[in-house]
């Protein structure tokens, strides 16, 4: 099974591309879902409470992601502590999902990640698990318009964009680039071409 990491900024079209690959028969994994799910792991939860305090829990005793983010992204040390607790668990969940894809006989796996910020900050061991990176890029104005149309606040979209990597950086990390400045039909054609390449059609 070939494995490709799918990266792209907010509103770039990652989820749309991932769904198009799914339609082409790929096995798709969403790193954001894995990232959220591992916060329910009792060991992860216990270690996070030990490190950041019980105030990261909500009334139902689940991790409140906004409160955790407020504390964990307050300093480089705090972020490093968060990563040390969560990254190994995220990698092990990713490997389980990859095994499932292999066992299902999939030829191609697409791993969607909105948080990928370059090889220097990637999860330990991720590079060894993948065959390459696909970046979805689109002009900033189109990305804002698409995200706003989907219901997001424009100022919030622009603020998030400013904190994310740039398309220029994504292009430099990518082995394949999908240009999403055109129609959905145009996007579908690019995905079909790549899927055919990867699956040897
Ligand atoms: P986010 O990181 O915010 O979750 P994303 O990168 O996953 O975004 P999508 O959700 O795939 O992006 O796309 C954002 C919106 O733009 C969606 O409503 C999608 O239908 C629309 N969209 C994506 N590509 C195109 C296109 N080529 N033409 C028209 N609409 C598009």
CSV table of C-alpha atoms and ligand atoms in Angstrom, one decimal:
chain,number,residue,atom,x,y,z
A,1,UNK,CA,0.0,0.0,0.0
A,2,UNK,CA,1.4,3.4,-1.0
A,3,UNK,CA,0.9,6.0,1.7
A,4,UNK,CA,0.7,9.7,1.0
A,5,UNK,CA,0.4,12.6,3.5
A,6,UNK,CA,-2.2,15.2,2.2
A,7,UNK,CA,-1.5,18.7,3.4
A,8,UNK,CA,-3.0,22.1,2.7
A,9,UNK,CA,-4.1,25.3,4.5
A,10,UNK,CA,-7.5,26.2,5.7
A,11,UNK,CA,-10.1,26.1,2.9
A,12,UNK,CA,-7.6,24.7,0.4
A,13,UNK,CA,-9.8,21.7,-0.4
A,14,UNK,CA,-8.0,18.9,1.6
A,15,UNK,CA,-11.2,17.1,2.7
A,16,UNK,CA,-12.7,17.4,-0.8
A,17,UNK,CA,-9.5,15.9,-2.2
A,18,UNK,CA,-9.5,13.1,0.4
A,19,UNK,CA,-13.1,12.3,-0.5
A,20,UNK,CA,-12.2,12.2,-4.2
A,21,UNK,CA,-9.4,9.8,-3.5
A,22,UNK,CA,-11.8,7.7,-1.4
A,23,UNK,CA,-14.1,7.5,-4.5
A,24,UNK,CA,-11.0,6.3,-6.5
A,25,UNK,CA,-10.7,3.4,-4.0
A,26,UNK,CA,-8.1,4.8,-1.6
A,27,UNK,CA,-8.1,4.1,2.1
A,28,UNK,CA,-8.4,7.5,3.9
A,29,UNK,CA,-7.2,8.5,7.4
A,30,UNK,CA,-7.8,11.9,9.0
A,31,UNK,CA,-5.0,12.9,11.4
A,32,UNK,CA,-7.3,15.5,13.1
A,33,UNK,CA,-9.7,12.8,14.1
A,34,UNK,CA,-6.9,10.7,15.5
A,35,UNK,CA,-5.6,13.8,17.4
A,36,UNK,CA,-9.0,14.4,18.9
A,37,UNK,CA,-9.7,10.7,19.7
A,38,UNK,CA,-6.5,10.1,21.6
A,39,UNK,CA,-7.5,12.7,24.2
A,40,UNK,CA,-10.1,10.1,25.4
A,41,UNK,CA,-7.3,7.6,26.1
A,42,UNK,CA,-7.2,7.3,29.9
A,43,UNK,CA,-3.4,7.3,30.1
A,44,UNK,CA,-3.1,10.4,27.8
A,45,UNK,CA,-5.8,12.1,29.9
A,46,UNK,CA,-4.1,11.3,33.2
A,47,UNK,CA,-0.7,12.5,32.0
A,48,UNK,CA,-2.2,15.7,30.6
A,49,UNK,CA,-3.9,16.5,33.9
A,50,UNK,CA,-0.7,15.7,35.8
A,51,UNK,CA,1.2,18.2,33.5
A,52,UNK,CA,-1.4,21.0,33.0
A,53,UNK,CA,-3.7,20.6,35.9
A,54,UNK,CA,-7.3,19.6,36.4
A,55,UNK,CA,-8.6,22.9,34.9
A,56,UNK,CA,-8.2,21.3,31.5
A,57,UNK,CA,-11.2,19.0,32.2
A,58,UNK,CA,-14.8,20.0,31.5
A,59,UNK,CA,-17.8,19.2,33.7
A,60,UNK,CA,-18.0,15.8,32.1
A,61,UNK,CA,-14.3,15.2,33.1
A,62,UNK,CA,-13.3,15.1,29.4
A,63,UNK,CA,-10.4,17.2,28.1
A,64,UNK,CA,-11.6,20.7,27.1
A,65,UNK,CA,-9.5,21.2,24.0
A,66,UNK,CA,-9.8,25.0,24.1
A,67,UNK,CA,-8.5,25.1,27.7
A,68,UNK,CA,-5.7,22.6,27.0
A,69,UNK,CA,-4.7,24.7,23.9
A,70,UNK,CA,-4.6,27.9,26.0
A,71,UNK,CA,-2.1,26.3,28.4
A,72,UNK,CA,-0.2,24.1,26.0
A,73,UNK,CA,0.5,26.7,23.4
A,74,UNK,CA,1.5,29.4,25.9
A,75,UNK,CA,5.2,28.6,25.7
A,76,UNK,CA,7.6,26.3,23.7
A,77,UNK,CA,8.2,24.3,26.9
A,78,UNK,CA,4.5,23.7,27.4
A,79,UNK,CA,4.0,22.7,23.7
A,80,UNK,CA,7.0,20.3,24.0
A,81,UNK,CA,5.4,18.7,27.1
A,82,UNK,CA,2.0,18.3,25.2
A,83,UNK,CA,3.8,16.8,22.2
A,84,UNK,CA,5.8,14.4,24.4
A,85,UNK,CA,2.5,13.0,25.9
A,86,UNK,CA,0.3,13.0,22.7
A,87,UNK,CA,2.6,12.3,19.8
A,88,UNK,CA,3.6,8.7,20.6
A,89,UNK,CA,-0.1,7.8,21.1
A,90,UNK,CA,-1.0,9.6,17.8
A,91,UNK,CA,1.7,7.6,16.0
A,92,UNK,CA,0.6,4.3,17.5
A,93,UNK,CA,-3.1,5.0,16.5
A,94,UNK,CA,-1.9,6.0,13.0
A,95,UNK,CA,0.1,2.7,12.7
A,96,UNK,CA,-3.0,0.7,13.7
A,97,UNK,CA,-5.0,2.4,11.0
A,98,UNK,CA,-2.3,1.8,8.4
A,99,UNK,CA,-2.3,-1.9,9.4
A,100,UNK,CA,-6.0,-2.0,8.9
A,101,UNK,CA,-5.6,-0.5,5.4
A,102,UNK,CA,-2.9,-3.0,4.6
A,103,UNK,CA,-5.1,-5.9,5.9
A,104,UNK,CA,-8.0,-4.6,3.8
A,105,UNK,CA,-5.8,-5.0,0.7
A,106,UNK,CA,-5.9,-1.3,-0.1
A,107,UNK,CA,-3.3,-0.2,-2.7
A,108,UNK,CA,-3.3,3.5,-1.7
A,109,UNK,CA,-3.7,5.3,1.6
A,110,UNK,CA,-4.3,9.0,1.9
A,111,UNK,CA,-3.5,10.6,5.3
A,112,UNK,CA,-5.1,14.0,5.6
A,113,UNK,CA,-3.3,16.4,8.0
A,114,UNK,CA,-4.2,20.1,8.5
A,115,UNK,CA,-1.6,20.5,11.3
A,116,UNK,CA,1.6,19.4,9.3
A,117,UNK,CA,4.1,22.2,9.6
A,118,UNK,CA,7.1,20.8,8.0
A,119,UNK,CA,9.7,18.0,8.5
A,120,UNK,CA,11.3,19.8,11.4
A,121,UNK,CA,8.2,19.7,13.6
A,122,UNK,CA,6.5,16.5,12.2
A,123,UNK,CA,5.5,13.6,14.5
A,124,UNK,CA,8.5,11.4,15.3
A,125,UNK,CA,8.5,8.4,13.0
A,126,UNK,CA,6.0,9.9,10.5
A,127,UNK,CA,8.5,10.3,7.7
A,128,UNK,CA,9.2,6.5,7.8
A,129,UNK,CA,5.6,5.7,7.4
A,130,UNK,CA,4.9,7.6,4.2
A,131,UNK,CA,6.0,7.4,0.6
A,132,UNK,CA,5.5,11.1,0.0
A,133,UNK,CA,3.5,14.3,0.5
A,134,UNK,CA,0.7,15.8,-1.6
A,135,UNK,CA,0.0,19.5,-1.1
A,136,UNK,CA,-3.3,21.1,-2.1
A,137,UNK,CA,-2.8,24.8,-2.8
A,138,UNK,CA,-5.2,27.6,-3.8
A,139,UNK,CA,-5.0,31.4,-3.8
A,140,UNK,CA,-5.6,33.0,-0.4
A,141,UNK,CA,-8.7,34.9,-1.5
A,142,UNK,CA,-10.3,31.7,-2.9
A,143,UNK,CA,-9.5,29.8,0.4
A,144,UNK,CA,-11.0,32.6,2.5
A,145,UNK,CA,-14.1,32.7,0.2
A,146,UNK,CA,-14.6,29.0,0.4
A,147,UNK,CA,-14.1,28.8,4.2
A,148,UNK,CA,-16.5,31.8,4.7
A,149,UNK,CA,-19.1,30.2,2.4
A,150,UNK,CA,-18.8,27.1,4.6
A,151,UNK,CA,-19.9,29.2,7.6
A,152,UNK,CA,-16.6,30.4,9.1
A,153,UNK,CA,-16.0,34.0,10.2
A,154,UNK,CA,-13.6,35.8,7.8
A,155,UNK,CA,-11.4,37.4,10.5
A,156,UNK,CA,-11.1,34.0,12.2
A,157,UNK,CA,-10.1,32.4,8.9
A,158,UNK,CA,-7.4,35.0,8.2
A,159,UNK,CA,-6.1,34.7,11.8
A,160,UNK,CA,-5.8,31.0,11.4
A,161,UNK,CA,-4.1,31.4,8.1
A,162,UNK,CA,-1.5,33.7,9.6
A,163,UNK,CA,-0.6,31.0,12.1
A,164,UNK,CA,-0.4,28.2,9.5
A,165,UNK,CA,2.4,27.4,7.1
A,166,UNK,CA,2.3,29.2,3.7
A,167,UNK,CA,1.5,27.5,0.4
A,168,UNK,CA,5.1,28.3,-0.7
A,169,UNK,CA,6.4,26.2,2.2
A,170,UNK,CA,3.9,23.4,1.4
A,171,UNK,CA,5.1,23.3,-2.2
A,172,UNK,CA,8.7,23.0,-1.0
A,173,UNK,CA,7.7,20.0,1.2
A,174,UNK,CA,5.5,18.3,-1.4
A,175,UNK,CA,6.3,15.6,-3.9
A,176,UNK,CA,3.0,16.3,-5.7
A,177,UNK,CA,1.0,19.6,-5.8
A,178,UNK,CA,-2.7,19.8,-6.6
A,179,UNK,CA,-3.7,23.3,-7.8
A,180,UNK,CA,-7.2,24.0,-6.6
A,181,UNK,CA,-7.9,27.4,-8.2
A,182,UNK,CA,-10.4,26.0,-10.7
A,183,UNK,CA,-13.7,24.1,-10.7
A,184,UNK,CA,-14.5,20.9,-8.8
A,185,UNK,CA,-14.4,19.0,-12.1
A,186,UNK,CA,-10.9,20.3,-12.6
A,187,UNK,CA,-9.9,19.1,-9.1
A,188,UNK,CA,-11.5,15.7,-9.7
A,189,UNK,CA,-9.5,15.3,-12.9
A,190,UNK,CA,-6.2,16.0,-11.0
A,191,UNK,CA,-7.1,13.5,-8.3
A,192,UNK,CA,-8.1,10.9,-10.8
A,193,UNK,CA,-4.8,11.3,-12.6
A,194,UNK,CA,-2.7,11.0,-9.4
A,195,UNK,CA,-4.7,8.0,-8.2
A,196,UNK,CA,-4.2,6.3,-11.5
A,197,UNK,CA,-0.4,7.0,-11.2
A,198,UNK,CA,-0.3,5.7,-7.7
A,199,UNK,CA,-2.4,2.6,-8.4
A,200,UNK,CA,-0.6,1.8,-11.6
A,201,UNK,CA,-3.6,2.1,-13.9
B,1,LIG,P1,-10.3,23.0,6.4
B,1,LIG,O1,-8.9,22.9,6.6
B,1,LIG,O2,-10.9,24.3,6.7
B,1,LIG,O3,-11.1,21.9,7.0
B,1,LIG,P2,-10.2,21.9,3.7
B,1,LIG,O4,-8.8,22.2,3.2
B,1,LIG,O5,-10.5,20.5,4.2
B,1,LIG,O6,-10.6,23.0,4.8
B,1,LIG,P3,-12.5,21.6,2.1
B,1,LIG,O7,-13.5,21.5,3.2
B,1,LIG,O8,-12.3,20.5,1.2
B,1,LIG,O9,-11.2,22.3,2.5
B,1,LIG,O10,-13.0,22.8,1.1
B,1,LIG,C1,-13.5,24.0,1.6
B,1,LIG,C2,-14.8,24.4,0.9
B,1,LIG,O11,-14.5,24.8,-0.4
B,1,LIG,C3,-15.8,23.3,0.9
B,1,LIG,O12,-17.1,23.8,1.0
B,1,LIG,C4,-15.6,22.7,-0.6
B,1,LIG,O13,-16.8,22.1,-1.1
B,1,LIG,C5,-15.3,24.0,-1.3
B,1,LIG,N1,-14.4,23.7,-2.5
B,1,LIG,C6,-13.2,23.0,-2.5
B,1,LIG,N2,-12.6,23.0,-3.7
B,1,LIG,C7,-13.5,23.7,-4.5
B,1,LIG,C8,-13.5,24.0,-5.9
B,1,LIG,N3,-12.5,23.6,-6.7
B,1,LIG,N4,-14.6,24.7,-6.4
B,1,LIG,C9,-15.6,25.1,-5.6
B,1,LIG,N5,-15.6,24.8,-4.2
B,1,LIG,C10,-14.6,24.1,-3.7
